[in-house]
Short mmCIF file of C-alpha atoms in Angstrom, two decimals:
data_model
loop_
_atom_site.label_atom_id
_atom_site.label_comp_id
_atom_site.label_asym_id
_atom_site.label_seq_id
_atom_site.Cartn_x
_atom_site.Cartn_y
_atom_site.Cartn_z
CA MET C 895 -10.33 12.71 0.32
CA ILE C 896 -7.15 11.82 2.22
CA ILE C 897 -9.14 10.48 5.19
CA THR C 898 -11.32 8.39 2.85
CA HIS C 899 -8.28 6.98 1.05
CA LEU C 900 -6.63 6.04 4.33
CA SER C 901 -9.77 4.47 5.76
CA GLN C 902 -10.21 2.31 2.66
CA LYS C 903 -6.76 0.85 3.28
CA LYS C 904 -7.69 0.07 6.90
CA ILE C 905 -4.74 2.02 8.27
CA PRO C 906 -4.87 2.51 12.07
CA ILE C 907 -6.47 5.80 13.14
CA LEU C 908 -3.30 7.02 14.87
CA LEU C 909 -1.31 6.40 11.71
CA SER C 910 -3.97 8.20 9.68
CA MET C 911 -3.70 11.19 12.02
CA PHE C 912 0.07 11.12 11.71
CA TYR C 913 -0.06 11.16 7.89
CA VAL C 914 -2.61 13.97 7.86
CA SER C 915 -0.50 15.93 10.34
CA TYR C 916 2.55 15.31 8.19
CA LEU C 917 0.78 16.74 5.14
CA LEU C 918 -0.32 19.85 7.04
CA VAL C 919 3.03 20.45 8.73
CA SER C 920 5.09 19.86 5.59
CA THR C 921 2.79 22.15 3.61
CA THR C 922 3.17 25.00 6.10
CA ILE C 923 6.94 24.58 6.21
CA ILE C 924 7.29 24.55 2.42
CA TYR C 925 5.06 27.61 2.07
CA GLN C 926 7.12 29.38 4.72
CA LEU C 927 10.33 28.60 2.84
CA LEU C 928 8.81 29.94 -0.38
CA ASP C 929 7.68 33.24 1.19
CA ASN C 930 10.66 35.01 -0.37
CA VAL C 931 9.62 33.84 -3.84
CA LEU C 932 6.08 35.10 -3.22
CA ALA C 933 7.47 38.46 -2.09
CA LEU C 934 9.36 38.87 -5.40
CA ILE C 935 6.22 38.44 -7.50
CA GLU C 936 3.80 40.16 -5.12
CA GLY C 937 3.23 43.11 -7.45
CA ASN C 938 2.33 40.97 -10.47
CA TYR C 939 -1.11 39.56 -9.66
CA THR C 940 -1.35 37.37 -12.78
CA VAL C 941 1.96 35.64 -12.12
CA MET C 942 1.17 35.41 -8.42
CA ILE C 943 -2.19 33.72 -9.05
CA MET C 944 -0.61 31.25 -11.51
CA PHE C 945 2.18 30.56 -9.04
CA GLU C 946 -0.14 29.95 -6.09
CA LEU C 947 -2.79 27.95 -7.99
CA ILE C 948 -0.64 25.91 -10.38
CA ILE C 949 3.08 25.94 -9.69
CA LEU C 950 3.15 26.02 -5.89
CA PRO C 951 0.72 23.09 -5.31
CA TRP C 952 2.74 20.90 -7.68
CA VAL C 953 6.00 21.87 -5.98
CA VAL C 954 4.51 21.06 -2.57
CA PHE C 955 3.08 17.76 -3.84
CA TYR C 956 6.40 16.74 -5.41
CA LEU C 957 8.41 17.53 -2.28
CA GLN C 958 5.94 15.75 0.01
CA THR C 959 5.79 12.57 -2.08
CA SER C 960 9.57 12.59 -2.58
CA LEU C 961 10.12 12.72 1.18
CA LEU C 962 7.58 9.95 1.74
CA TYR C 963 9.24 7.75 -0.90
CA TYR C 964 12.75 8.41 0.42
CA PHE C 965 11.77 7.62 4.01
CA LYS C 966 9.31 4.86 3.09
CA ARG C 967 11.18 2.15 4.93
CA TYR C 968 11.44 4.21 8.11
CA LEU C 969 7.74 5.12 7.93
CA VAL C 970 6.81 1.43 7.58
CA TYR C 971 8.94 0.61 10.60
CA PHE C 972 7.51 3.62 12.45
CA ALA C 973 3.96 2.51 11.66
CA ASN C 974 4.32 -1.21 12.36
CA HIS C 975 6.69 -1.22 15.31
CA ILE C 976 6.17 2.10 17.07
CA LEU C 977 2.65 3.46 16.51
CA ALA C 978 1.21 -0.02 17.01
CA LYS C 979 3.01 -0.46 20.35
CA TYR C 980 3.18 3.04 21.76
CA ARG C 981 -0.35 4.30 21.22
CA PHE C 982 -0.26 6.86 24.02
CA GLN C 983 3.01 8.34 22.77
CA ALA C 984 1.66 8.36 19.22
CA ALA C 985 -1.42 10.27 20.37
CA ILE C 986 0.83 12.82 22.10
CA LEU C 987 2.82 13.17 18.89
CA ASP C 988 -0.31 13.85 16.84
CA VAL C 989 -1.54 16.42 19.37
CA THR C 990 1.86 18.12 19.31
CA LEU C 991 1.82 18.26 15.51
CA LEU C 992 -1.63 19.80 15.54
CA SER C 993 -0.46 22.31 18.17
CA TYR C 994 2.35 23.29 15.85
CA ILE C 995 -0.13 23.90 13.03
CA TYR C 996 -2.33 26.02 15.31
CA LEU C 997 0.60 28.15 16.47
CA ARG C 998 1.87 28.54 12.92
CA PHE C 999 -1.36 30.20 11.80
CA SER C 1000 -2.24 32.00 15.04
CA ASP C 1001 -1.59 35.65 15.91
CA LEU C 1002 0.23 34.96 19.18
CA PRO C 1003 3.47 36.90 19.86
CA ASN C 1004 6.64 35.01 18.85
CA ARG C 1005 4.46 32.40 17.18
CA LEU C 1006 7.19 31.43 14.70
CA LEU C 1007 9.74 30.96 17.48
CA ILE C 1008 7.34 28.84 19.54
CA ALA C 1009 6.33 26.81 16.47
CA SER C 1010 9.99 26.22 15.59
CA VAL C 1011 10.73 25.01 19.12
CA ILE C 1012 7.77 22.63 18.94
CA LEU C 1013 9.02 21.33 15.59
CA VAL C 1014 12.46 20.62 17.08
CA VAL C 1015 10.81 18.85 20.03
CA ILE C 1016 8.76 16.73 17.61
CA ALA C 1017 11.88 15.70 15.68
CA ALA C 1018 13.75 14.85 18.89
CA TYR C 1019 10.75 12.93 20.20
CA ILE C 1020 10.45 10.83 17.04
CA TYR C 1021 14.19 10.13 17.10
CA CYS C 1022 14.19 9.07 20.77
CA ILE C 1023 11.15 6.81 20.54
CA THR C 1024 12.48 5.21 17.34
CA LEU C 1025 15.88 4.60 18.95
CA TYR C 1026 14.23 3.13 22.04
CA SER C 1027 12.00 0.90 19.92
CA GLN C 1028 14.98 -0.39 17.92
CA LYS C 1029 16.89 -1.21 21.11
CA GLN C 1030 13.86 -3.06 22.47
CA ALA C 1031 13.56 -4.98 19.19
CA ILE C 1032 17.21 -6.03 19.43
CA LYS C 1033 16.76 -7.16 23.04
CA LEU C 1034 13.65 -9.13 22.08
CA ALA C 1035 15.45 -10.75 19.15
CA GLN C 1036 18.40 -11.70 21.37
CA ALA C 1037 16.06 -13.23 23.95
CA GLU C 1038 14.27 -15.19 21.22
CA GLN C 1039 17.60 -16.41 19.82
CA LEU C 1040 18.66 -17.58 23.28
CA GLN C 1041 15.38 -19.46 23.73
CA ASN C 1042 15.78 -21.06 20.30
CA LEU C 1043 19.31 -22.19 21.19
CA ILE C 1044 18.10 -23.64 24.49
CA GLU C 1045 15.40 -25.64 22.68
CA TYR C 1046 17.88 -26.72 20.00
CA THR C 1047 20.33 -27.92 22.67
CA ALA C 1048 17.55 -29.88 24.38
CA GLN C 1049 16.67 -31.56 21.07
CA ILE C 1050 20.33 -32.47 20.49
CA GLU C 1051 20.55 -33.95 23.99
CA GLU C 1052 17.42 -36.00 23.30
CA LEU C 1053 18.96 -37.32 20.08
CA TYR C 1054 22.21 -38.21 21.85
CA ASP C 1055 20.36 -39.96 24.67
CA LYS C 1056 18.32 -42.09 22.27
CA LEU C 1057 21.38 -43.05 20.22
CA ARG C 1058 23.33 -43.91 23.38
CA HIS C 1059 20.62 -46.32 24.51
CA PHE C 1060 20.35 -47.81 21.03
CA LYS C 1061 24.12 -48.34 20.84
CA HIS C 1062 23.97 -50.27 24.11
CA ASP C 1063 21.34 -52.67 22.75
CA TYR C 1064 22.18 -53.14 19.08
CA LYS C 1065 25.10 -55.57 19.64
CA ASN C 1066 22.87 -58.00 21.55
CA ILE C 1067 20.19 -57.65 18.86
CA LEU C 1068 22.71 -58.52 16.12
CA LEU C 1069 23.99 -61.52 18.11
CA SER C 1070 20.44 -62.86 18.46
CA LEU C 1071 19.80 -62.38 14.75
CA GLU C 1072 23.12 -64.03 13.86
CA TYR C 1073 22.28 -67.07 16.02
CA CYS C 1074 18.91 -67.51 14.29
CA LEU C 1075 20.44 -67.25 10.82
CA ASP C 1076 23.28 -69.67 11.63
CA ASN C 1077 20.72 -72.24 12.75
CA ASP C 1078 18.37 -71.63 9.79
CA ASP C 1079 15.73 -70.46 12.26
CA LEU C 1080 13.73 -68.24 9.90
CA ALA C 1081 10.82 -67.94 12.34
CA GLY C 1082 13.21 -66.86 15.09
CA ALA C 1083 14.89 -64.33 12.77
CA LYS C 1084 11.50 -62.84 11.88
CA LYS C 1085 10.63 -62.65 15.56
CA VAL C 1086 13.89 -60.82 16.34
CA TYR C 1087 13.28 -58.46 13.44
CA HIS C 1088 9.71 -57.56 14.37
CA GLN C 1089 10.31 -57.35 18.13
CA ALA C 1090 13.78 -55.78 18.26
CA ILE C 1091 14.81 -54.25 14.92
CA ALA C 1092 11.62 -52.81 13.42
CA PRO C 1093 10.84 -50.66 16.51
CA THR C 1094 14.22 -48.92 16.11
CA ARG C 1095 12.77 -46.99 13.17
CA SER C 1096 11.23 -44.64 15.70
CA ILE C 1097 14.63 -43.98 17.30
CA ILE C 1098 15.37 -41.43 14.58
CA SER C 1099 12.18 -39.39 14.62
CA PRO C 1100 11.31 -36.89 11.84
CA GLU C 1101 12.18 -34.03 14.20
CA LEU C 1102 15.63 -35.43 14.92
CA GLN C 1103 16.23 -36.08 11.22
CA LEU C 1104 15.56 -32.39 10.58
CA ILE C 1105 17.97 -31.42 13.35
CA SER C 1106 20.71 -33.49 11.75
CA GLN C 1107 20.29 -31.41 8.57
CA LEU C 1108 20.73 -28.20 10.56
CA GLN C 1109 24.25 -29.27 11.56
CA ASN C 1110 25.42 -27.86 8.22
CA ILE C 1111 24.47 -24.29 9.23
CA SER C 1112 27.35 -22.64 11.09
CA ASP C 1113 25.45 -19.66 12.50
CA PRO C 1114 23.87 -20.60 15.87
CA ALA C 1115 21.10 -17.99 15.62
CA LEU C 1116 19.91 -19.28 12.23
CA LYS C 1117 20.22 -22.85 13.44
CA GLY C 1118 18.13 -22.02 16.49
CA ILE C 1119 15.32 -20.21 14.67
CA LEU C 1120 15.06 -22.92 11.99
CA SER C 1121 15.03 -25.68 14.59
CA ASN C 1122 12.26 -23.89 16.45
CA LYS C 1123 10.09 -23.30 13.37
CA LEU C 1124 10.56 -26.79 11.91
CA ALA C 1125 9.72 -28.37 15.26
CA LEU C 1126 6.62 -26.15 15.45
CA ALA C 1127 5.55 -27.32 11.99
CA LEU C 1128 5.87 -30.96 13.08
CA THR C 1129 3.73 -30.37 16.17
CA LYS C 1130 1.01 -29.07 13.84
CA LYS C 1131 1.10 -32.39 11.92
CA LEU C 1132 2.55 -30.91 8.75
CA ARG C 1133 4.66 -32.94 6.34
CA VAL C 1134 8.05 -31.29 6.70
CA THR C 1135 11.24 -31.70 4.68
CA CYS C 1136 14.57 -29.96 5.21
CA GLU C 1137 17.47 -30.10 2.77
CA ILE C 1138 20.83 -28.58 3.73
CA ALA C 1139 23.30 -30.91 2.05
CA GLN C 1140 26.45 -28.77 2.42
CA LYS C 1141 28.13 -26.57 4.99
CA ILE C 1142 26.51 -23.12 4.95
CA LYS C 1143 27.97 -19.93 6.41
CA LEU C 1144 25.90 -16.75 6.62
CA ASP C 1145 27.01 -14.09 4.15
CA PRO C 1146 28.92 -11.49 6.24
CA ARG C 1147 27.24 -8.66 4.32
CA VAL C 1148 23.88 -9.64 5.86
CA THR C 1149 23.32 -8.91 9.53
CA GLN C 1150 22.33 -11.81 11.72
CA LEU C 1151 19.28 -9.95 13.03
CA ASP C 1152 17.91 -9.20 9.54
CA MET C 1153 18.36 -12.80 8.37
CA VAL C 1154 16.64 -14.12 11.48
CA ARG C 1155 13.77 -11.67 10.91
CA LEU C 1156 13.44 -12.74 7.27
CA LEU C 1157 13.42 -16.45 8.07
CA SER C 1158 10.97 -15.93 10.94
CA ILE C 1159 8.52 -14.09 8.69
CA PHE C 1160 8.78 -16.63 5.86
CA MET C 1161 8.50 -19.67 8.15
CA ASP C 1162 5.62 -18.25 10.21
CA ASN C 1163 3.65 -17.41 7.07
CA ALA C 1164 4.39 -20.83 5.54
CA ILE C 1165 3.29 -22.68 8.68
CA GLU C 1166 0.08 -20.65 9.04
CA ALA C 1167 -0.84 -21.14 5.39
CA SER C 1168 -0.10 -24.89 5.47
CA CYS C 1169 -2.25 -25.37 8.56
CA GLN C 1170 -5.28 -24.10 6.64
CA VAL C 1171 -5.28 -27.10 4.29
CA ASN C 1172 -5.69 -30.83 4.84
CA LYS C 1173 -2.34 -32.66 4.91
CA GLY C 1174 -0.36 -29.45 4.51
CA CYS C 1175 3.32 -29.53 3.68
CA LEU C 1176 6.35 -27.33 4.34
CA ASP C 1177 9.64 -27.71 2.47
CA PHE C 1178 12.85 -25.86 3.34
CA ALA C 1179 16.14 -25.86 1.43
CA PHE C 1180 19.39 -23.93 1.90
CA PHE C 1181 22.22 -24.48 -0.59
CA GLU C 1182 25.01 -22.81 -2.54
CA HIS C 1183 25.68 -22.82 -6.27
CA ASP C 1184 27.82 -20.70 -8.62
CA ASN C 1185 28.79 -18.05 -6.06
CA GLU C 1186 25.19 -17.72 -4.86
CA GLN C 1187 23.26 -18.82 -1.79
CA PHE C 1188 19.68 -20.03 -2.19
CA ILE C 1189 17.03 -20.20 0.52
CA VAL C 1190 13.82 -21.84 -0.70
CA ILE C 1191 10.64 -22.14 1.38
CA ARG C 1192 7.64 -23.91 -0.16
CA ASN C 1193 4.26 -24.51 1.45
CA SER C 1194 0.70 -25.60 0.73
CA THR C 1195 -2.07 -23.02 0.34
CA LYS C 1196 -5.85 -23.19 0.26
CA TYR C 1197 -5.83 -21.05 -2.90
CA GLU C 1198 -4.86 -22.47 -6.27
CA LYS C 1199 -3.00 -19.24 -7.05
CA ILE C 1200 -2.27 -16.14 -4.96
CA GLU C 1201 -2.18 -12.64 -6.47
CA LEU C 1202 1.52 -11.86 -6.06
CA GLN C 1203 1.27 -8.13 -6.78
CA LEU C 1204 -0.78 -7.64 -3.60
CA LEU C 1205 1.62 -9.37 -1.23
CA ASP C 1206 3.98 -6.47 -0.50
CA LYS C 1207 1.16 -4.06 0.37
CA VAL C 1208 1.06 -3.11 4.04
CA GLY C 1209 -1.84 -4.86 5.76
CA TYR C 1210 -2.66 -7.29 2.93
CA THR C 1211 -3.36 -10.82 4.15
CA THR C 1212 -5.01 -13.97 2.89
CA LYS C 1213 -5.93 -14.93 6.46
CA ASN C 1214 -9.35 -14.38 7.96
CA SER C 1215 -8.06 -12.88 11.21
CA GLN C 1216 -7.04 -9.26 11.62
CA GLY C 1217 -3.62 -8.14 12.80
CA HIS C 1218 -1.71 -10.01 10.11
CA GLY C 1219 -0.41 -8.82 6.76
CA TYR C 1220 2.57 -6.71 7.80
CA GLY C 1221 5.19 -9.47 7.51
CA LEU C 1222 5.86 -9.42 3.77
CA ALA C 1223 5.82 -5.62 3.69
CA ASN C 1224 8.54 -5.76 6.34
CA VAL C 1225 10.47 -8.19 4.14
CA SER C 1226 10.48 -5.64 1.32
CA ALA C 1227 11.67 -2.96 3.74
CA ILE C 1228 14.54 -5.15 4.99
CA LEU C 1229 15.65 -6.17 1.49
CA ARG C 1230 16.03 -2.54 0.39
CA ASP C 1231 19.26 -2.49 2.39
CA TYR C 1232 20.61 -5.48 0.45
CA PRO C 1233 20.69 -4.88 -3.32
CA PHE C 1234 22.60 -8.15 -3.77
CA ILE C 1235 19.62 -10.16 -2.43
CA SER C 1236 16.73 -10.93 -4.75
CA LEU C 1237 13.37 -12.44 -3.81
CA ASN C 1238 11.52 -14.63 -6.28
CA THR C 1239 7.93 -15.47 -5.38
CA SER C 1240 5.68 -17.91 -7.20
CA SER C 1241 2.26 -19.45 -6.66
CA SER C 1242 0.53 -22.19 -8.64
CA HIS C 1243 -1.33 -25.46 -8.13
CA TYR C 1244 -1.93 -24.72 -4.43
CA ILE C 1245 1.79 -24.30 -3.76
CA PHE C 1246 3.39 -21.03 -2.65
CA GLN C 1247 7.16 -20.57 -2.89
CA GLN C 1248 9.59 -17.90 -1.67
CA GLU C 1249 13.17 -18.01 -2.94
CA LEU C 1250 15.91 -15.75 -1.57
CA ILE C 1251 19.04 -15.50 -3.72
CA ILE C 1252 22.16 -13.95 -2.18
CA THR C 1253 24.59 -13.11 -4.98
CA GLY C 1254 28.35 -12.70 -4.86
CA GLY C 1255 29.05 -13.60 -1.26
CA LEU C 1256 30.96 -16.88 -1.69
CA SER C 1257 34.19 -15.55 -3.23
CA ARG C 1258 35.52 -14.50 0.15
#
């Protein structure tokens, strides 16, 4: 039944093995801990049968589900970021867990001691591989932030170069236009306008207009990731708007890495969804109001309305390709550490919107 349930959810086979191993190992440990209780009622067969058939299974079930719920975030991270990347190590872990189960029920000498040592090794192994994975994730995020900043700097330099050339020419353009107007040369004025002034509209491209909005964000990492994602959306021919009308400083209660991860997930999903429709759009806004910060990301979708209750399920995706669907589940896992952040999601009329609200961080 467990295997069937897991397979219906399309959970990777290694993760399925890990969950099954967890159930078996936790069951044996709990039964071992309750051996003393069984010894007390060993003489009373009626009570013993009721205890083993009714009470004990419910106790085991409650403890197992409680542990899974309490460590849900860590299991999601373990599944998405460790088992998916370290398949060989995950296979070793599953084999080790099964070895523990075999030793626990075997008749070998010192079986409990050996099984206990294996259990300690398993715990240490999980801790080490998780720690290593987290360090690698931080290094990867730092490298990505650096690349985003390099691209952002290049875009700023391009803007400065274009404005510098325009500044050199605009005085001569105005003198030519002034001469035509002073001499009532309407045809000449039109010629100056169409040949010299109208082309300057392209000096401030949509991409550079978006960059100018990002000047109001003080955090360089957020500025870099947003610049990268907005530029990517423009290269995909999406209609993009960005509204950051006031100076914004990242709430110090939120780590830079988590905010970058959140924005990356939201922007990537918004860009992918918008690319699936004709003339897709992507709107981004970041503003403050009444001691709250608001981050709003709105995008086009090919569906008139998306079932919102399915979005935070691990593996759920509206895309045709496999390998997606973990992003929004990761968002839920990240937000559990920030009770002062709320996420409002809406979908209607082929528009999908995510709104992050950070409460109480402006009175600093």
